[in-house]
mmCIF file of N, CA and C in Angstrom:
data_model
loop_
_atom_site.group_PDB
_atom_site.id
_atom_site.type_symbol
_atom_site.label_atom_id
_atom_site.label_comp_id
_atom_site.label_asym_id
_atom_site.label_seq_id
_atom_site.Cartn_x
_atom_site.Cartn_y
_atom_site.Cartn_z
ATOM 1 N N UNK X 1 67.053 11.168 252.567
ATOM 2 C CA UNK X 1 67.738 10.834 253.752
ATOM 3 C C UNK X 1 66.911 11.161 255.120
ATOM 4 N N UNK X 2 65.651 11.484 254.765
ATOM 5 C CA UNK X 2 64.843 11.496 255.927
ATOM 6 C C UNK X 2 64.821 10.424 257.035
ATOM 7 N N UNK X 3 65.056 10.914 258.312
ATOM 8 C CA UNK X 3 64.971 9.863 259.378
ATOM 9 C C UNK X 3 66.181 9.015 259.338
ATOM 10 N N UNK X 4 67.358 9.325 258.800
ATOM 11 C CA UNK X 4 68.621 8.579 258.832
ATOM 12 C C UNK X 4 69.361 8.894 260.145
ATOM 13 N N UNK X 5 68.947 8.178 261.124
ATOM 14 C CA UNK X 5 69.370 8.626 262.439
ATOM 15 C C UNK X 5 70.914 8.327 262.785
ATOM 16 N N UNK X 6 71.497 7.565 261.838
ATOM 17 C CA UNK X 6 72.951 7.371 262.140
ATOM 18 C C UNK X 6 73.812 8.309 261.267
ATOM 19 N N UNK X 7 73.176 9.107 260.224
ATOM 20 C CA UNK X 7 73.983 9.974 259.255
ATOM 21 C C UNK X 7 74.507 11.017 260.362
ATOM 22 N N UNK X 8 76.024 11.102 260.317
ATOM 23 C CA UNK X 8 76.688 12.126 261.011
ATOM 24 C C UNK X 8 77.122 13.445 260.375
ATOM 25 N N UNK X 9 77.221 13.354 259.229
ATOM 26 C CA UNK X 9 77.564 14.510 258.422
ATOM 27 C C UNK X 9 77.365 14.348 256.829
ATOM 28 N N UNK X 10 77.357 15.641 256.225
ATOM 29 C CA UNK X 10 76.908 15.641 254.818
ATOM 30 C C UNK X 10 77.994 16.730 254.233
ATOM 31 N N UNK X 11 78.343 16.374 253.013
ATOM 32 C CA UNK X 11 78.993 17.546 252.220
ATOM 33 C C UNK X 11 78.374 17.409 250.896
ATOM 34 N N UNK X 12 77.727 18.536 250.401
ATOM 35 C CA UNK X 12 76.943 18.579 249.144
ATOM 36 C C UNK X 12 78.158 19.141 248.038
ATOM 37 N N UNK X 13 78.049 18.644 247.040
ATOM 38 C CA UNK X 13 78.947 19.224 245.758
ATOM 39 C C UNK X 13 78.505 20.692 245.440
ATOM 40 N N UNK X 14 79.514 21.127 244.744
ATOM 41 C CA UNK X 14 79.230 22.557 244.310
ATOM 42 C C UNK X 14 78.285 22.677 243.112
ATOM 43 N N UNK X 15 77.569 21.656 242.668
ATOM 44 C CA UNK X 15 76.431 21.836 241.718
ATOM 45 C C UNK X 15 75.125 21.503 242.243
ATOM 46 N N UNK X 16 75.037 21.149 243.604
ATOM 47 C CA UNK X 16 73.816 21.111 244.083
ATOM 48 C C UNK X 16 73.148 22.523 244.379
ATOM 49 N N UNK X 17 72.014 22.737 243.716
ATOM 50 C CA UNK X 17 71.317 23.968 244.052
ATOM 51 C C UNK X 17 70.090 24.041 244.781
ATOM 52 N N UNK X 18 69.520 22.802 245.063
ATOM 53 C CA UNK X 18 68.319 22.667 245.593
ATOM 54 C C UNK X 18 68.322 21.670 246.732
ATOM 55 N N UNK X 19 67.962 22.146 247.903
ATOM 56 C CA UNK X 19 67.755 20.876 248.880
ATOM 57 C C UNK X 19 66.309 20.821 249.257
ATOM 58 N N UNK X 20 65.680 19.736 248.959
ATOM 59 C CA UNK X 20 64.265 19.631 248.848
ATOM 60 C C UNK X 20 63.652 19.328 250.320
ATOM 61 N N UNK X 21 62.286 19.560 250.210
ATOM 62 C CA UNK X 21 61.445 19.440 251.414
ATOM 63 C C UNK X 21 61.765 18.181 252.215
ATOM 64 N N UNK X 22 61.987 18.276 253.553
ATOM 65 C CA UNK X 22 62.288 17.259 254.514
ATOM 66 C C UNK X 22 63.493 16.399 254.268
ATOM 67 N N UNK X 23 64.505 16.711 253.390
ATOM 68 C CA UNK X 23 65.541 16.168 252.756
ATOM 69 C C UNK X 23 66.362 15.325 253.916
ATOM 70 N N UNK X 24 66.425 16.067 254.965
ATOM 71 C CA UNK X 24 67.355 15.552 256.290
ATOM 72 C C UNK X 24 66.520 15.617 257.537
ATOM 73 N N UNK X 25 65.303 15.770 257.293
ATOM 74 C CA UNK X 25 64.400 15.764 258.790
ATOM 75 C C UNK X 25 64.626 14.548 259.409
ATOM 76 N N UNK X 26 64.681 14.797 260.648
ATOM 77 C CA UNK X 26 64.908 13.693 261.711
ATOM 78 C C UNK X 26 66.150 12.955 261.739
ATOM 79 N N UNK X 27 67.141 13.430 260.980
ATOM 80 C CA UNK X 27 68.608 12.823 261.115
ATOM 81 C C UNK X 27 69.097 13.390 262.369
ATOM 82 N N UNK X 28 68.904 12.610 263.430
ATOM 83 C CA UNK X 28 69.121 13.104 264.667
ATOM 84 C C UNK X 28 70.764 13.205 265.208
ATOM 85 N N UNK X 29 71.573 12.400 264.450
ATOM 86 C CA UNK X 29 72.914 12.306 264.594
ATOM 87 C C UNK X 29 73.553 13.448 263.768
ATOM 88 N N UNK X 30 73.097 14.115 262.793
ATOM 89 C CA UNK X 30 73.626 14.976 261.948
ATOM 90 C C UNK X 30 74.282 16.193 262.558
ATOM 91 N N UNK X 31 75.632 16.002 262.701
ATOM 92 C CA UNK X 31 76.325 17.220 263.449
ATOM 93 C C UNK X 31 76.967 18.298 262.509
ATOM 94 N N UNK X 32 77.170 17.877 261.310
ATOM 95 C CA UNK X 32 77.954 18.811 260.377
ATOM 96 C C UNK X 32 77.222 18.781 258.925
ATOM 97 N N UNK X 33 77.192 19.979 258.379
ATOM 98 C CA UNK X 33 76.611 20.090 256.995
ATOM 99 C C UNK X 33 77.637 21.195 256.279
ATOM 100 N N UNK X 34 78.094 20.571 255.175
ATOM 101 C CA UNK X 34 78.887 21.418 254.379
ATOM 102 C C UNK X 34 77.964 21.519 253.026
ATOM 103 N N UNK X 35 77.510 22.824 252.981
ATOM 104 C CA UNK X 35 76.579 23.128 251.772
ATOM 105 C C UNK X 35 77.504 23.633 250.542
ATOM 106 N N UNK X 36 77.200 23.017 249.366
ATOM 107 C CA UNK X 36 77.960 23.730 248.370
ATOM 108 C C UNK X 36 77.754 25.120 248.201
ATOM 109 N N UNK X 37 78.644 25.802 247.353
ATOM 110 C CA UNK X 37 78.480 27.179 247.190
ATOM 111 C C UNK X 37 77.334 27.493 246.342
ATOM 112 N N UNK X 38 76.788 26.582 245.676
ATOM 113 C CA UNK X 38 75.676 27.011 244.761
ATOM 114 C C UNK X 38 74.314 26.664 245.367
ATOM 115 N N UNK X 39 74.125 26.083 246.617
ATOM 116 C CA UNK X 39 72.957 25.855 247.174
ATOM 117 C C UNK X 39 72.260 27.185 247.195
ATOM 118 N N UNK X 40 71.143 27.259 246.661
ATOM 119 C CA UNK X 40 70.252 28.542 246.596
ATOM 120 C C UNK X 40 68.879 28.353 247.382
ATOM 121 N N UNK X 41 68.464 27.136 247.430
ATOM 122 C CA UNK X 41 67.066 26.904 247.866
ATOM 123 C C UNK X 41 67.138 25.900 249.028
ATOM 124 N N UNK X 42 66.710 26.081 250.237
ATOM 125 C CA UNK X 42 66.363 25.188 251.233
ATOM 126 C C UNK X 42 65.112 24.934 251.582
ATOM 127 N N UNK X 43 64.692 23.758 251.353
ATOM 128 C CA UNK X 43 63.113 23.467 251.155
ATOM 129 C C UNK X 43 62.676 23.412 252.719
ATOM 130 N N UNK X 44 61.298 23.364 252.766
ATOM 131 C CA UNK X 44 60.608 23.472 254.013
ATOM 132 C C UNK X 44 60.877 22.061 254.885
ATOM 133 N N UNK X 45 61.095 22.120 256.066
ATOM 134 C CA UNK X 45 61.576 21.141 257.064
ATOM 135 C C UNK X 45 62.932 20.296 256.560
ATOM 136 N N UNK X 46 63.640 21.031 255.825
ATOM 137 C CA UNK X 46 64.788 20.293 255.235
ATOM 138 C C UNK X 46 65.737 19.675 256.350
ATOM 139 N N UNK X 47 65.880 20.317 257.499
ATOM 140 C CA UNK X 47 66.750 19.861 258.511
ATOM 141 C C UNK X 47 66.061 20.035 259.814
ATOM 142 N N UNK X 48 64.754 19.788 259.862
ATOM 143 C CA UNK X 48 63.838 19.827 261.092
ATOM 144 C C UNK X 48 64.384 18.514 261.915
ATOM 145 N N UNK X 49 64.264 18.780 263.148
ATOM 146 C CA UNK X 49 64.706 17.715 264.193
ATOM 147 C C UNK X 49 66.129 17.080 264.067
ATOM 148 N N UNK X 50 66.930 17.954 263.545
ATOM 149 C CA UNK X 50 68.320 17.415 263.532
ATOM 150 C C UNK X 50 68.969 17.841 264.752
ATOM 151 N N UNK X 51 68.659 17.142 265.872
ATOM 152 C CA UNK X 51 69.199 17.465 267.122
ATOM 153 C C UNK X 51 70.538 17.695 267.506
ATOM 154 N N UNK X 52 71.330 17.096 266.807
ATOM 155 C CA UNK X 52 72.804 17.350 267.135
ATOM 156 C C UNK X 52 73.564 18.400 266.163
ATOM 157 N N UNK X 53 72.733 19.035 265.302
ATOM 158 C CA UNK X 53 73.390 20.166 264.450
ATOM 159 C C UNK X 53 73.593 21.328 265.354
ATOM 160 N N UNK X 54 74.880 21.713 265.469
ATOM 161 C CA UNK X 54 75.151 22.905 266.394
ATOM 162 C C UNK X 54 75.384 24.210 265.631
ATOM 163 N N UNK X 55 75.766 24.250 264.391
ATOM 164 C CA UNK X 55 75.931 25.427 263.548
ATOM 165 C C UNK X 55 76.032 25.048 262.017
ATOM 166 N N UNK X 56 75.684 26.181 261.229
ATOM 167 C CA UNK X 56 75.507 26.095 259.853
ATOM 168 C C UNK X 56 75.786 27.411 259.315
ATOM 169 N N UNK X 57 76.494 27.426 258.226
ATOM 170 C CA UNK X 57 77.022 28.583 257.542
ATOM 171 C C UNK X 57 76.297 28.453 256.168
ATOM 172 N N UNK X 58 75.313 29.386 255.659
ATOM 173 C CA UNK X 58 74.766 29.326 254.457
ATOM 174 C C UNK X 58 75.612 30.013 253.409
ATOM 175 N N UNK X 59 75.729 29.563 252.171
ATOM 176 C CA UNK X 59 76.566 30.190 251.122
ATOM 177 C C UNK X 59 75.766 31.432 250.537
ATOM 178 N N UNK X 60 76.654 32.283 249.868
ATOM 179 C CA UNK X 60 76.315 33.550 249.525
ATOM 180 C C UNK X 60 75.139 33.522 248.324
ATOM 181 N N UNK X 61 74.852 32.197 247.935
ATOM 182 C CA UNK X 61 73.880 32.331 246.857
ATOM 183 C C UNK X 61 72.436 31.829 247.373
ATOM 184 N N UNK X 62 72.187 31.408 248.686
ATOM 185 C CA UNK X 62 70.931 31.340 249.249
ATOM 186 C C UNK X 62 69.928 32.304 249.012
ATOM 187 N N UNK X 63 68.844 31.893 248.440
ATOM 188 C CA UNK X 63 67.877 32.978 248.360
ATOM 189 C C UNK X 63 66.487 32.527 248.964
ATOM 190 N N UNK X 64 66.398 31.376 249.416
ATOM 191 C CA UNK X 64 65.214 30.893 249.919
ATOM 192 C C UNK X 64 65.513 29.892 251.054
ATOM 193 N N UNK X 65 64.949 30.038 252.164
ATOM 194 C CA UNK X 65 64.984 29.090 253.409
ATOM 195 C C UNK X 65 63.459 28.824 253.664
ATOM 196 N N UNK X 66 63.010 27.586 253.552
ATOM 197 C CA UNK X 66 61.638 27.133 253.610
ATOM 198 C C UNK X 66 61.151 27.078 255.213
ATOM 199 N N UNK X 67 59.899 27.405 255.278
ATOM 200 C CA UNK X 67 59.289 27.143 256.659
ATOM 201 C C UNK X 67 59.900 26.020 257.422
ATOM 202 N N UNK X 68 60.210 26.068 258.785
ATOM 203 C CA UNK X 68 60.602 25.174 259.644
ATOM 204 C C UNK X 68 61.823 24.338 259.210
ATOM 205 N N UNK X 69 62.605 25.043 258.292
ATOM 206 C CA UNK X 69 63.858 24.391 257.870
ATOM 207 C C UNK X 69 64.733 23.900 258.917
ATOM 208 N N UNK X 70 64.839 24.620 260.031
ATOM 209 C CA UNK X 70 65.522 24.231 261.097
ATOM 210 C C UNK X 70 64.784 24.179 262.507
ATOM 211 N N UNK X 71 63.486 23.838 262.298
ATOM 212 C CA UNK X 71 62.720 23.699 263.504
ATOM 213 C C UNK X 71 63.181 22.571 264.369
ATOM 214 N N UNK X 72 63.123 22.815 265.639
ATOM 215 C CA UNK X 72 63.525 21.701 266.717
ATOM 216 C C UNK X 72 64.951 21.156 266.543
ATOM 217 N N UNK X 73 65.803 22.043 266.060
ATOM 218 C CA UNK X 73 67.100 21.542 265.968
ATOM 219 C C UNK X 73 67.746 22.130 267.361
ATOM 220 N N UNK X 74 67.575 21.401 268.352
ATOM 221 C CA UNK X 74 67.882 21.742 269.677
ATOM 222 C C UNK X 74 69.262 22.274 270.148
ATOM 223 N N UNK X 75 70.209 21.700 269.350
ATOM 224 C CA UNK X 75 71.717 22.028 269.685
ATOM 225 C C UNK X 75 72.168 23.239 268.711
ATOM 226 N N UNK X 76 71.304 23.639 267.983
ATOM 227 C CA UNK X 76 71.781 24.768 267.048
ATOM 228 C C UNK X 76 71.969 26.014 267.754
ATOM 229 N N UNK X 77 73.377 26.572 267.698
ATOM 230 C CA UNK X 77 73.650 27.652 268.570
ATOM 231 C C UNK X 77 74.049 28.797 267.534
ATOM 232 N N UNK X 78 74.483 28.510 266.379
ATOM 233 C CA UNK X 78 75.094 29.362 265.379
ATOM 234 C C UNK X 78 74.637 29.213 263.972
ATOM 235 N N UNK X 79 74.233 30.216 263.289
ATOM 236 C CA UNK X 79 73.636 30.048 261.889
ATOM 237 C C UNK X 79 74.197 31.411 261.235
ATOM 238 N N UNK X 80 74.930 31.261 260.067
ATOM 239 C CA UNK X 80 75.365 32.362 259.390
ATOM 240 C C UNK X 80 74.428 32.622 258.075
ATOM 241 N N UNK X 81 73.960 33.720 258.103
ATOM 242 C CA UNK X 81 72.968 33.923 256.808
ATOM 243 C C UNK X 81 73.639 34.974 255.964
ATOM 244 N N UNK X 82 73.531 34.708 254.492
ATOM 245 C CA UNK X 82 74.245 35.581 253.679
ATOM 246 C C UNK X 82 73.542 36.978 253.544
ATOM 247 N N UNK X 83 74.021 37.857 253.045
ATOM 248 C CA UNK X 83 73.425 39.355 252.713
ATOM 249 C C UNK X 83 72.388 39.023 251.681
ATOM 250 N N UNK X 84 72.434 38.037 250.964
ATOM 251 C CA UNK X 84 71.420 38.000 249.982
ATOM 252 C C UNK X 84 69.842 37.674 250.587
ATOM 253 N N UNK X 85 69.905 37.348 251.925
ATOM 254 C CA UNK X 85 68.715 37.032 252.427
ATOM 255 C C UNK X 85 68.258 38.306 253.330
ATOM 256 N N UNK X 86 69.029 39.422 253.519
ATOM 257 C CA UNK X 86 68.765 40.419 254.272
ATOM 258 C C UNK X 86 67.763 41.356 253.790
#
């Protein structure tokens, strides 16, 4: 979905465990993300340059957030990180 600049929201199912490298990079209109509870791996640059993304809550099973996963998300003001990453 890289560079899908008209994509406004995504909702991933409960069985998605891996979000690949640059999966949504450059989706400048992406404002909402609903990650499934099973999402454990967020790849490098997965949401980089998602300018409209204001907040994200990561599920309790996230164990990896890749380098630059949320780089240049200029509207991002809130991120909830589970205890599994602390």
